[in-house]
């Protein structure tokens, strides 16, 4: 997951390969709650691991539900059988609507029946998302519900500690035209108290019906058959009881699939691929958003599929503008708004009023951000109309703490103007798809020169390793510590008993160096060499190994292979001069030999090693001399490098300076 302040997506040109989707959010949170309310335990396979499911898991644990991971990775939920072992708890539900609504209904009913009191709250945005219609329905039933802030909005107090008889004789009336989640919440909760037939009447036209179908489908899996008369009346039969199905598989998320369906529709297939394949969700999905496939086809996508898999290729190009009622695919329809940027004329998405009460006001958000690319956008109470840009521009995309806004606009990186796209707060995708950008980069391609490289060269102990790794972290870029490759070669030579003057043997070794970088550790042929790699003696050997032209040549291709999406920070001696001569930013870092010796001394002492400052200084000068005077790729600043003497500078100011230089090189600098 990218936890950076922003993520710059280079311009992307093609896509191809297979994506495995994380589990469906809607199914995951419903299944978790049903499993917790059931009798017996349920093993859940492929559960989504994201912010919204974490929130639900934590709440269930607080309510006394035992949850454990099985050796095969499944999550085992021990059902409470409809009984509350904990009768009082404050539950914080973040911004997870799929936790707030059903837990409100279930806990209001259980607290009234069994005597209990629960306080449900969330982040500020959650307290702006209406829940009044559900509260009204629960009050009709006789449940004490208090809105602790504004009437009709969370936070809520459910129950007052005492038991109350529920009024189940009359049909329960609930509005269906604001959010289908109110009806879902009642459908999930009422079987807990259905000693008699319980009838729910929907007032107003029911929106987002496919989500109700998911709910009914899952209720049936847990042993409750709801009778449905059209979409107006639902009856929960007397004597309904939740029983665990034992094992349940969560499908991949069909809303998440929409980004990759769109990707396949708008990106040319990468050479050697046949477009995009999506695994984990297919044409027999129970999720309503699978019908995004039909909308994408209308726009020109070539989509074929099987029960659990989809294949997408570019069909019509440019995409075809559409006019569509999107009530049945409210979440996935946002993706259509971005596809509309690539269409041949104006696209109108209608009947999307529910967008206004989601994670953010999504109509306003999509309109504002589409305009950053030069599109003309008209918005109404319940529609959005997008006319594609005649001249594409780009911008820094504000994401409103809304995962879908972030995922949608990543697709703008295929713009015909060749412009990069900046996504602010990329970690907001954690709500449903924490590794979205990793998955995207995995299947996207772009010419190598479009992938940015920042080079940080300098002498030994100048602090370039720390600086490079910090800069890489702030930008979400990959890191190449090229010195580590020479050091690893030296260690491998030592292991194999190869003399450091035996150039041909060293070059053969370097050409097939079995080195691997993982989680800040370095492995040589599977052995963890992170600590020996950093020894002074290893640095000295590396300096000798690196003199040999054929060793340098042997490591060249390996170094180039670190240039991957979304970008690279490379540190060493010749990053800017030899390996990446066309890098967008080159920094040459220096500090006086005395300063560097001091730093190395402190570093060694802090790690519990003994050190002598005079001999460190002498060693350093010898290595400087050798690195700068060697025949090939001597240490020197590239002509276009920016010099940074950090003798009197701490690490953070150096990082900030380099980041500001970088910002000045990007198209996002005029903010
Ligand atoms: O940066 P370092 O101390 O880990 O580098 C170890 C040695 O490797 C250094 O003395 C010179 C050599 N080196 C090189 O020649 N070219 C590079 N790009 C990086 C390191």
XYZ file of C-alpha atoms and ligand atoms in Angstrom, residues 460 464 482-484 486-487 534 539 542-543 546 552 572-575 623 627 630, ligand 1:
40
model
C 31.344 7.132 0.669
C 23.350 9.347 0.174
C 23.908 0.270 -6.256
C 26.733 0.080 -3.742
C 24.985 -2.938 -2.265
C 29.223 -4.222 -5.491
C 29.257 -5.162 -1.835
C 27.330 -2.896 5.786
C 32.919 -1.569 1.662
C 33.552 -3.498 -2.874
C 35.660 -0.513 -3.761
C 34.203 -2.004 -8.565
C 30.689 -2.872 -13.844
C 25.791 5.303 -5.955
C 28.779 6.745 -7.769
C 27.807 6.642 -11.436
C 24.000 6.635 -11.408
C 38.486 5.047 -1.041
C 36.682 5.772 -6.603
C 39.594 4.774 -11.581
O 28.018 3.271 -1.603
P 28.800 2.113 -0.950
O 29.668 2.546 0.142
O 27.830 0.986 -0.556
O 29.695 1.560 -2.142
C 30.628 0.524 -1.943
C 31.666 0.608 -3.036
O 31.081 0.231 -4.285
C 32.244 1.989 -3.248
O 33.490 2.144 -2.600
C 32.414 2.106 -4.728
C 31.565 1.070 -5.314
N 30.441 1.622 -6.042
C 30.643 1.966 -7.354
O 31.736 1.858 -7.847
N 29.599 2.414 -8.105
C 28.395 2.578 -7.553
N 27.383 3.015 -8.325
C 28.178 2.258 -6.205
C 29.222 1.791 -5.458
